[in-house]
PDB file of C-alpha atoms in Angstrom:
ATOM      1  CA  MET A   1      -0.774  14.453 -15.626  1.00 91.00           C
ATOM      2  CA  TYR A   2      -0.241  14.931 -11.884  1.00 96.00           C
ATOM      3  CA  TYR A   3      -1.714  12.880  -9.151  1.00 98.00           C
ATOM      4  CA  LEU A   4      -2.316  13.902  -5.543  1.00 98.00           C
ATOM      5  CA  VAL A   5      -3.454  10.975  -3.379  1.00 99.00           C
ATOM      6  CA  ALA A   6      -4.728  11.203   0.205  1.00 98.00           C
ATOM      7  CA  ASN A   7      -4.377   8.090   2.322  1.00 98.00           C
ATOM      8  CA  TRP A   8      -6.412   8.688   5.476  1.00 98.00           C
ATOM      9  CA  LYS A   9      -5.520   5.237   6.917  1.00 97.00           C
ATOM     10  CA  SER A  10      -7.561   4.637  10.121  1.00 96.00           C
ATOM     11  CA  GLU A  11      -7.100   8.170  11.446  1.00 97.00           C
ATOM     12  CA  MET A  12     -10.582   9.738  11.165  1.00 98.00           C
ATOM     13  CA  ASP A  13     -14.122   8.944  12.401  1.00 98.00           C
ATOM     14  CA  PHE A  14     -17.207   9.885  10.381  1.00 98.00           C
ATOM     15  CA  HIS A  15     -17.524  13.357  11.931  1.00 98.00           C
ATOM     16  CA  GLN A  16     -13.941  14.182  11.080  1.00 98.00           C
ATOM     17  CA  VAL A  17     -14.276  12.842   7.557  1.00 99.00           C
ATOM     18  CA  LYS A  18     -17.517  14.914   7.085  1.00 98.00           C
ATOM     19  CA  ALA A  19     -15.815  18.028   8.248  1.00 99.00           C
ATOM     20  CA  TRP A  20     -12.696  17.414   6.078  1.00 99.00           C
ATOM     21  CA  CYS A  21     -14.836  16.992   2.940  1.00 98.00           C
ATOM     22  CA  PHE A  22     -16.871  20.111   3.432  1.00 97.00           C
ATOM     23  CA  THR A  23     -13.769  22.254   4.196  1.00 97.00           C
ATOM     24  CA  PHE A  24     -11.974  20.962   1.106  1.00 96.00           C
ATOM     25  CA  LEU A  25     -15.082  21.298  -0.967  1.00 94.00           C
ATOM     26  CA  ASP A  26     -15.398  24.991   0.098  1.00 93.00           C
ATOM     27  CA  SER A  27     -11.790  25.625  -0.880  1.00 91.00           C
ATOM     28  CA  ILE A  28     -12.151  24.296  -4.421  1.00 88.00           C
ATOM     29  CA  ASN A  29     -15.646  25.587  -5.133  1.00 82.00           C
ATOM     30  CA  TYR A  30     -14.623  29.223  -5.427  1.00 69.00           C
ATOM     31  CA  ASP A  31     -12.854  28.608  -8.765  1.00 65.00           C
ATOM     32  CA  ILE A  32     -14.330  25.343  -9.965  1.00 66.00           C
ATOM     33  CA  GLY A  33     -14.624  26.525 -13.591  1.00 64.00           C
ATOM     34  CA  ASN A  34     -10.861  26.985 -14.030  1.00 63.00           C
ATOM     35  CA  LEU A  35      -9.886  23.980 -11.961  1.00 66.00           C
ATOM     36  CA  ASN A  36     -11.792  21.628 -14.209  1.00 56.00           C
ATOM     37  CA  GLN A  37      -9.307  22.271 -16.949  1.00 57.00           C
ATOM     38  CA  GLN A  38      -6.163  21.451 -15.053  1.00 67.00           C
ATOM     39  CA  GLU A  39      -4.091  18.306 -15.606  1.00 86.00           C
ATOM     40  CA  ILE A  40      -4.346  16.908 -12.131  1.00 92.00           C
ATOM     41  CA  LYS A  41      -6.236  14.072 -10.466  1.00 96.00           C
ATOM     42  CA  VAL A  42      -6.995  14.280  -6.798  1.00 97.00           C
ATOM     43  CA  ILE A  43      -7.604  10.798  -5.289  1.00 99.00           C
ATOM     44  CA  LEU A  44      -9.082  10.516  -1.808  1.00 99.00           C
ATOM     45  CA  GLY A  45      -8.558   7.277   0.159  1.00 99.00           C
ATOM     46  CA  PRO A  46     -10.956   6.921   3.128  1.00 98.00           C
ATOM     47  CA  SER A  47     -11.549   3.745   5.014  1.00 97.00           C
ATOM     48  CA  TYR A  48     -14.080   1.295   3.713  1.00 96.00           C
ATOM     49  CA  LEU A  49     -16.884   2.682   5.872  1.00 96.00           C
ATOM     50  CA  TYR A  50     -16.751   6.188   4.345  1.00 98.00           C
ATOM     51  CA  LEU A  51     -16.112   5.321   0.685  1.00 98.00           C
ATOM     52  CA  ARG A  52     -19.809   5.987  -0.265  1.00 98.00           C
ATOM     53  CA  PHE A  53     -20.065   9.232   1.643  1.00 98.00           C
ATOM     54  CA  VAL A  54     -16.855  10.670   0.164  1.00 98.00           C
ATOM     55  CA  GLN A  55     -17.889   9.471  -3.349  1.00 98.00           C
ATOM     56  CA  GLN A  56     -21.265  11.254  -3.036  1.00 98.00           C
ATOM     57  CA  THR A  57     -19.849  14.442  -1.594  1.00 97.00           C
ATOM     58  CA  PHE A  58     -17.448  14.912  -4.516  1.00 96.00           C
ATOM     59  CA  SER A  59     -19.535  13.371  -7.265  1.00 95.00           C
ATOM     60  CA  ARG A  60     -19.808  16.594  -9.248  1.00 91.00           C
ATOM     61  CA  ILE A  61     -16.115  17.454  -9.118  1.00 92.00           C
ATOM     62  CA  PRO A  62     -14.579  15.814 -12.251  1.00 90.00           C
ATOM     63  CA  PHE A  63     -10.980  15.814 -11.115  1.00 93.00           C
ATOM     64  CA  ILE A  64     -11.633  14.141  -7.800  1.00 96.00           C
ATOM     65  CA  TYR A  65     -11.588  10.376  -7.623  1.00 98.00           C
ATOM     66  CA  ILE A  66     -11.994   7.821  -4.803  1.00 99.00           C
ATOM     67  CA  ALA A  67      -9.588   5.049  -3.752  1.00 99.00           C
ATOM     68  CA  SER A  68      -9.957   2.092  -1.480  1.00 98.00           C
ATOM     69  CA  GLN A  69      -7.004   1.675   0.912  1.00 98.00           C
ATOM     70  CA  ASP A  70      -6.870  -2.047   0.163  1.00 98.00           C
ATOM     71  CA  VAL A  71      -8.684  -4.904  -1.441  1.00 98.00           C
ATOM     72  CA  SER A  72      -8.924  -8.617  -0.887  1.00 98.00           C
ATOM     73  CA  PRO A  73      -6.674 -10.980  -2.846  1.00 97.00           C
ATOM     74  CA  LEU A  74      -9.829 -13.126  -3.147  1.00 96.00           C
ATOM     75  CA  GLY A  75     -13.073 -12.696  -5.091  1.00 93.00           C
ATOM     76  CA  LYS A  76     -16.537 -12.886  -3.727  1.00 94.00           C
ATOM     77  CA  GLY A  77     -17.207 -15.817  -1.478  1.00 95.00           C
ATOM     78  CA  LYS A  78     -17.265 -17.134   2.107  1.00 96.00           C
ATOM     79  CA  TYR A  79     -14.328 -14.924   3.264  1.00 96.00           C
ATOM     80  CA  THR A  80     -15.422 -13.149   6.489  1.00 96.00           C
ATOM     81  CA  GLY A  81     -13.979  -9.683   6.783  1.00 94.00           C
ATOM     82  CA  PHE A  82     -12.527  -9.540   3.273  1.00 95.00           C
ATOM     83  CA  VAL A  83     -13.629  -6.736   0.845  1.00 96.00           C
ATOM     84  CA  PRO A  84     -13.196  -7.758  -2.776  1.00 97.00           C
ATOM     85  CA  ALA A  85     -12.457  -5.570  -5.758  1.00 97.00           C
ATOM     86  CA  GLU A  86     -15.740  -6.474  -7.234  1.00 97.00           C
ATOM     87  CA  SER A  87     -17.454  -4.723  -4.294  1.00 96.00           C
ATOM     88  CA  VAL A  88     -15.335  -1.629  -3.946  1.00 96.00           C
ATOM     89  CA  LYS A  89     -15.569  -0.832  -7.708  1.00 96.00           C
ATOM     90  CA  ASP A  90     -19.064   0.508  -7.049  1.00 95.00           C
ATOM     91  CA  PHE A  91     -17.596   3.226  -4.813  1.00 96.00           C
ATOM     92  CA  CYS A  92     -14.149   4.028  -6.169  1.00 97.00           C
ATOM     93  CA  GLU A  93     -11.991   4.115  -9.244  1.00 98.00           C
ATOM     94  CA  TYR A  94      -8.667   3.243  -7.600  1.00 99.00           C
ATOM     95  CA  ALA A  95      -7.267   0.913  -5.001  1.00 99.00           C
ATOM     96  CA  ILE A  96      -4.017   1.207  -3.015  1.00 98.00           C
ATOM     97  CA  VAL A  97      -2.127  -2.113  -3.021  1.00 98.00           C
ATOM     98  CA  GLY A  98       0.996  -3.124  -1.104  1.00 94.00           C
ATOM     99  CA  HIS A  99       1.247  -0.172   1.259  1.00 94.00           C
ATOM    100  CA  SER A 100       4.243  -0.591   3.622  1.00 90.00           C
ATOM    101  CA  GLU A 101       1.907  -0.650   6.575  1.00 90.00           C
ATOM    102  CA  ARG A 102      -0.010  -3.567   5.139  1.00 92.00           C
ATOM    103  CA  ARG A 103       3.228  -5.407   4.291  1.00 91.00           C
ATOM    104  CA  LYS A 104       4.391  -4.817   7.947  1.00 90.00           C
ATOM    105  CA  HIS A 105       1.212  -5.212  10.061  1.00 93.00           C
ATOM    106  CA  ALA A 106      -0.728  -7.697   7.860  1.00 93.00           C
ATOM    107  CA  ARG A 107       2.512  -9.445   6.718  1.00 95.00           C
ATOM    108  CA  GLU A 108       1.394  -9.239   3.053  1.00 95.00           C
ATOM    109  CA  SER A 109       3.395 -11.440   0.700  1.00 95.00           C
ATOM    110  CA  GLU A 110       4.328 -10.735  -2.890  1.00 95.00           C
ATOM    111  CA  GLU A 111       1.920 -13.425  -3.866  1.00 97.00           C
ATOM    112  CA  GLU A 112      -0.937 -11.717  -2.153  1.00 97.00           C
ATOM    113  CA  ILE A 113      -0.117  -8.391  -3.767  1.00 97.00           C
ATOM    114  CA  LYS A 114      -0.091 -10.028  -7.189  1.00 97.00           C
ATOM    115  CA  LYS A 115      -3.501 -11.513  -6.477  1.00 98.00           C
ATOM    116  CA  LYS A 116      -4.889  -8.126  -5.357  1.00 98.00           C
ATOM    117  CA  LEU A 117      -3.589  -6.433  -8.544  1.00 98.00           C
ATOM    118  CA  ALA A 118      -5.162  -9.214 -10.626  1.00 98.00           C
ATOM    119  CA  GLU A 119      -8.550  -8.909  -8.846  1.00 98.00           C
ATOM    120  CA  CYS A 120      -8.468  -5.065  -9.478  1.00 98.00           C
ATOM    121  CA  LYS A 121      -7.621  -5.569 -13.109  1.00 98.00           C
ATOM    122  CA  LYS A 122     -10.353  -8.099 -13.553  1.00 98.00           C
ATOM    123  CA  HIS A 123     -12.979  -5.745 -12.174  1.00 98.00           C
ATOM    124  CA  GLY A 124     -11.797  -2.486 -13.707  1.00 98.00           C
ATOM    125  CA  VAL A 125     -10.315  -0.921 -10.589  1.00 98.00           C
ATOM    126  CA  LYS A 126      -7.160   1.122 -11.318  1.00 99.00           C
ATOM    127  CA  THR A 127      -4.222   0.413  -8.949  1.00 98.00           C
ATOM    128  CA  ILE A 128      -1.707   2.423  -6.934  1.00 99.00           C
ATOM    129  CA  LEU A 129       1.149  -0.052  -6.161  1.00 98.00           C
ATOM    130  CA  CYS A 130       3.349   0.957  -3.208  1.00 97.00           C
ATOM    131  CA  VAL A 131       6.998  -0.164  -3.142  1.00 95.00           C
ATOM    132  CA  ARG A 132       9.555   0.456  -0.413  1.00 91.00           C
ATOM    133  CA  GLU A 133      12.798  -0.324  -2.126  1.00 83.00           C
ATOM    134  CA  THR A 134      13.939  -2.352  -5.085  1.00 79.00           C
ATOM    135  CA  LYS A 135      13.417  -5.576  -3.112  1.00 82.00           C
ATOM    136  CA  ASP A 136       9.659  -5.074  -3.535  1.00 87.00           C
ATOM    137  CA  GLN A 137       8.553  -6.344  -6.965  1.00 86.00           C
ATOM    138  CA  LEU A 138       7.346  -3.741  -9.410  1.00 91.00           C
ATOM    139  CA  TYR A 139       4.271  -5.288 -11.023  1.00 93.00           C
ATOM    140  CA  ALA A 140       1.982  -3.862 -13.712  1.00 92.00           C
ATOM    141  CA  SER A 141      -0.152  -1.169 -12.224  1.00 97.00           C
ATOM    142  CA  ASP A 142      -1.561   2.251 -13.201  1.00 97.00           C
ATOM    143  CA  ILE A 143       0.519   4.149 -10.630  1.00 98.00           C
ATOM    144  CA  VAL A 144       3.625   3.218  -8.627  1.00 98.00           C
ATOM    145  CA  ALA A 145       4.262   5.019  -5.343  1.00 97.00           C
ATOM    146  CA  TYR A 146       7.767   4.878  -3.865  1.00 96.00           C
ATOM    147  CA  GLU A 147       7.585   5.065  -0.058  1.00 93.00           C
ATOM    148  CA  PRO A 148      10.890   4.657   1.833  1.00 89.00           C
ATOM    149  CA  VAL A 149       9.945   3.074   5.212  1.00 77.00           C
ATOM    150  CA  GLU A 150      11.992   5.518   7.206  1.00 78.00           C
ATOM    151  CA  ALA A 151       9.952   8.402   5.825  1.00 64.00           C
ATOM    152  CA  ILE A 152       6.492   7.014   6.518  1.00 71.00           C
ATOM    153  CA  GLY A 153       4.886   9.209   9.127  1.00 67.00           C
ATOM    154  CA  THR A 154       8.120  10.333  10.593  1.00 69.00           C
ATOM    155  CA  GLY A 155       8.407  13.850   9.255  1.00 70.00           C
ATOM    156  CA  ALA A 156      11.737  12.905   7.613  1.00 79.00           C
ATOM    157  CA  ASN A 157      10.972  13.021   3.939  1.00 88.00           C
ATOM    158  CA  ALA A 158      13.519  11.580   1.537  1.00 88.00           C
ATOM    159  CA  ASP A 159      15.844  13.704  -0.535  1.00 92.00           C
ATOM    160  CA  ALA A 160      14.554  14.573  -3.960  1.00 94.00           C
ATOM    161  CA  THR A 161      17.784  13.337  -5.593  1.00 95.00           C
ATOM    162  CA  HIS A 162      17.300   9.879  -3.899  1.00 94.00           C
ATOM    163  CA  VAL A 163      13.693   9.720  -5.148  1.00 96.00           C
ATOM    164  CA  VAL A 164      14.864  10.410  -8.723  1.00 96.00           C
ATOM    165  CA  GLU A 165      17.566   7.704  -8.318  1.00 95.00           C
ATOM    166  CA  MET A 166      14.988   5.182  -7.149  1.00 94.00           C
ATOM    167  CA  LYS A 167      12.895   5.918 -10.159  1.00 96.00           C
ATOM    168  CA  LYS A 168      15.822   4.942 -12.322  1.00 95.00           C
ATOM    169  CA  LYS A 169      16.323   1.791 -10.346  1.00 94.00           C
ATOM    170  CA  LEU A 170      12.675   0.801 -10.221  1.00 94.00           C
ATOM    171  CA  LYS A 171      12.164   1.548 -13.979  1.00 94.00           C
ATOM    172  CA  PRO A 172       8.409   2.201 -14.096  1.00 95.00           C
ATOM    173  CA  ALA A 173       6.797   1.112 -17.335  1.00 94.00           C
ATOM    174  CA  LYS A 174       5.792   3.659 -19.949  1.00 93.00           C
ATOM    175  CA  GLY A 175       2.545   5.220 -18.892  1.00 94.00           C
ATOM    176  CA  GLN A 176       3.016   4.086 -15.287  1.00 97.00           C
ATOM    177  CA  ALA A 177       2.946   7.224 -13.126  1.00 97.00           C
ATOM    178  CA  TYR A 178       5.604   7.548 -10.536  1.00 98.00           C
ATOM    179  CA  LEU A 179       4.664   9.102  -7.137  1.00 98.00           C
ATOM    180  CA  TYR A 180       6.543   9.812  -3.972  1.00 96.00           C
ATOM    181  CA  GLY A 181       5.139   9.023  -0.537  1.00 94.00           C
ATOM    182  CA  GLY A 182       6.761   9.533   2.800  1.00 89.00           C
ATOM    183  CA  SER A 183       6.134  12.676   4.880  1.00 88.00           C
ATOM    184  CA  ALA A 184       5.339  14.729   1.790  1.00 93.00           C
ATOM    185  CA  ASP A 185       3.576  17.985   2.614  1.00 94.00           C
ATOM    186  CA  ASP A 186       2.892  21.516   1.428  1.00 94.00           C
ATOM    187  CA  LYS A 187       6.351  22.703   2.675  1.00 93.00           C
ATOM    188  CA  ASN A 188       8.597  20.157   0.892  1.00 94.00           C
ATOM    189  CA  ILE A 189       6.970  19.141  -2.475  1.00 96.00           C
ATOM    190  CA  ASP A 190       8.592  21.971  -4.441  1.00 95.00           C
ATOM    191  CA  ASP A 191      11.948  20.087  -4.596  1.00 94.00           C
ATOM    192  CA  TYR A 192      10.309  16.912  -5.966  1.00 96.00           C
ATOM    193  CA  LEU A 193       8.226  18.893  -8.580  1.00 96.00           C
ATOM    194  CA  ALA A 194      11.358  20.722  -9.686  1.00 95.00           C
ATOM    195  CA  THR A 195      13.036  17.460 -10.813  1.00 96.00           C
ATOM    196  CA  GLY A 196      10.320  16.955 -13.484  1.00 95.00           C
ATOM    197  CA  GLU A 197      10.563  13.200 -12.587  1.00 97.00           C
ATOM    198  CA  VAL A 198       7.740  12.922 -10.001  1.00 97.00           C
ATOM    199  CA  ASP A 199       4.207  12.708 -11.216  1.00 97.00           C
ATOM    200  CA  GLY A 200       2.622  13.422  -7.805  1.00 98.00           C
ATOM    201  CA  PHE A 201       2.387  12.301  -4.214  1.00 98.00           C
ATOM    202  CA  LEU A 202       0.862   9.687  -1.894  1.00 98.00           C
ATOM    203  CA  VAL A 203       0.110  11.712   1.189  1.00 97.00           C
ATOM    204  CA  GLY A 204      -0.556  10.404   4.692  1.00 95.00           C
ATOM    205  CA  THR A 205      -0.286  12.740   7.696  1.00 94.00           C
ATOM    206  CA  ALA A 206      -0.511  15.986   5.737  1.00 96.00           C
ATOM    207  CA  SER A 207      -3.695  14.810   3.933  1.00 98.00           C
ATOM    208  CA  LEU A 208      -5.553  14.769   7.326  1.00 98.00           C
ATOM    209  CA  ASP A 209      -5.550  18.573   7.236  1.00 98.00           C
ATOM    210  CA  PRO A 210      -7.763  19.784   4.367  1.00 98.00           C
ATOM    211  CA  LYS A 211      -6.034  23.140   4.283  1.00 96.00           C
ATOM    212  CA  LYS A 212      -2.555  21.648   3.954  1.00 96.00           C
ATOM    213  CA  PHE A 213      -3.789  19.205   1.349  1.00 97.00           C
ATOM    214  CA  PHE A 214      -5.371  22.099  -0.575  1.00 94.00           C
ATOM    215  CA  ALA A 215      -2.064  23.989  -0.413  1.00 94.00           C
ATOM    216  CA  MET A 216      -0.348  20.965  -1.984  1.00 96.00           C
ATOM    217  CA  PHE A 217      -2.989  20.928  -4.690  1.00 94.00           C
ATOM    218  CA  GLN A 218      -2.441  24.655  -5.446  1.00 90.00           C
ATOM    219  CA  LYS A 219       1.354  24.207  -5.672  1.00 91.00           C
ATOM    220  CA  MET A 220       0.897  21.359  -8.151  1.00 93.00           C
ATOM    221  CA  LEU A 221      -1.533  23.413 -10.204  1.00 86.00           C
ATOM    222  CA  GLY A 222       0.957  26.271 -10.429  1.00 78.00           C
ATOM    223  CA  ASN A 223       3.839  23.932 -11.437  1.00 73.00           C
ATOM    224  CA  GLU A 224       4.656  23.894 -15.162  1.00 59.00           C
ATOM    225  CA  ARG A 225       5.297  20.438 -16.607  1.00 57.00           C
TER     226      ARG A 225
END
């Protein structure tokens, strides 16, 4: 199984999200019968505001799933501004946890990340755990995404050999998919796919362009596992 995850961060307003969705929908609709049979999951991560809209737009496409970019480490309660897993589960199947930008700007601790993972598990939300290097703890999750800090949004993607070496060091559990994130785009994913060790990609900048994202999708469909 391949995974192609779009992390839109805080980049798009509603009009841009709407245009993106309709463009991508047009791209896949022309051959939807064949695409349904493929071993790939496309996971779209809009901001909280647009989870419902994106969910409804792609509700009839069986290989497209929705992800929250984050969840609260707390449950429901008097926590102003927090969005718990129990709430996002109505709009998405996945949640991104521990992204490097959350660790940096929100100063997330390992303890907070563990609590977020626990809340997701409690409420049936699958998790995409982001790790930067081996110093970040690899907890139980459905997917682990390796994202070297120097490659995030810089255009300087990591060498495929390094990504494979990190997989050996991180040692994902059996059944825990291993993704690469860090300036991955339609021009450079072939090298990672060729290793046979990468199960997909967590995509930031390139995911903002629906045509580039669809090009990545097509390349992954055409790659033999």
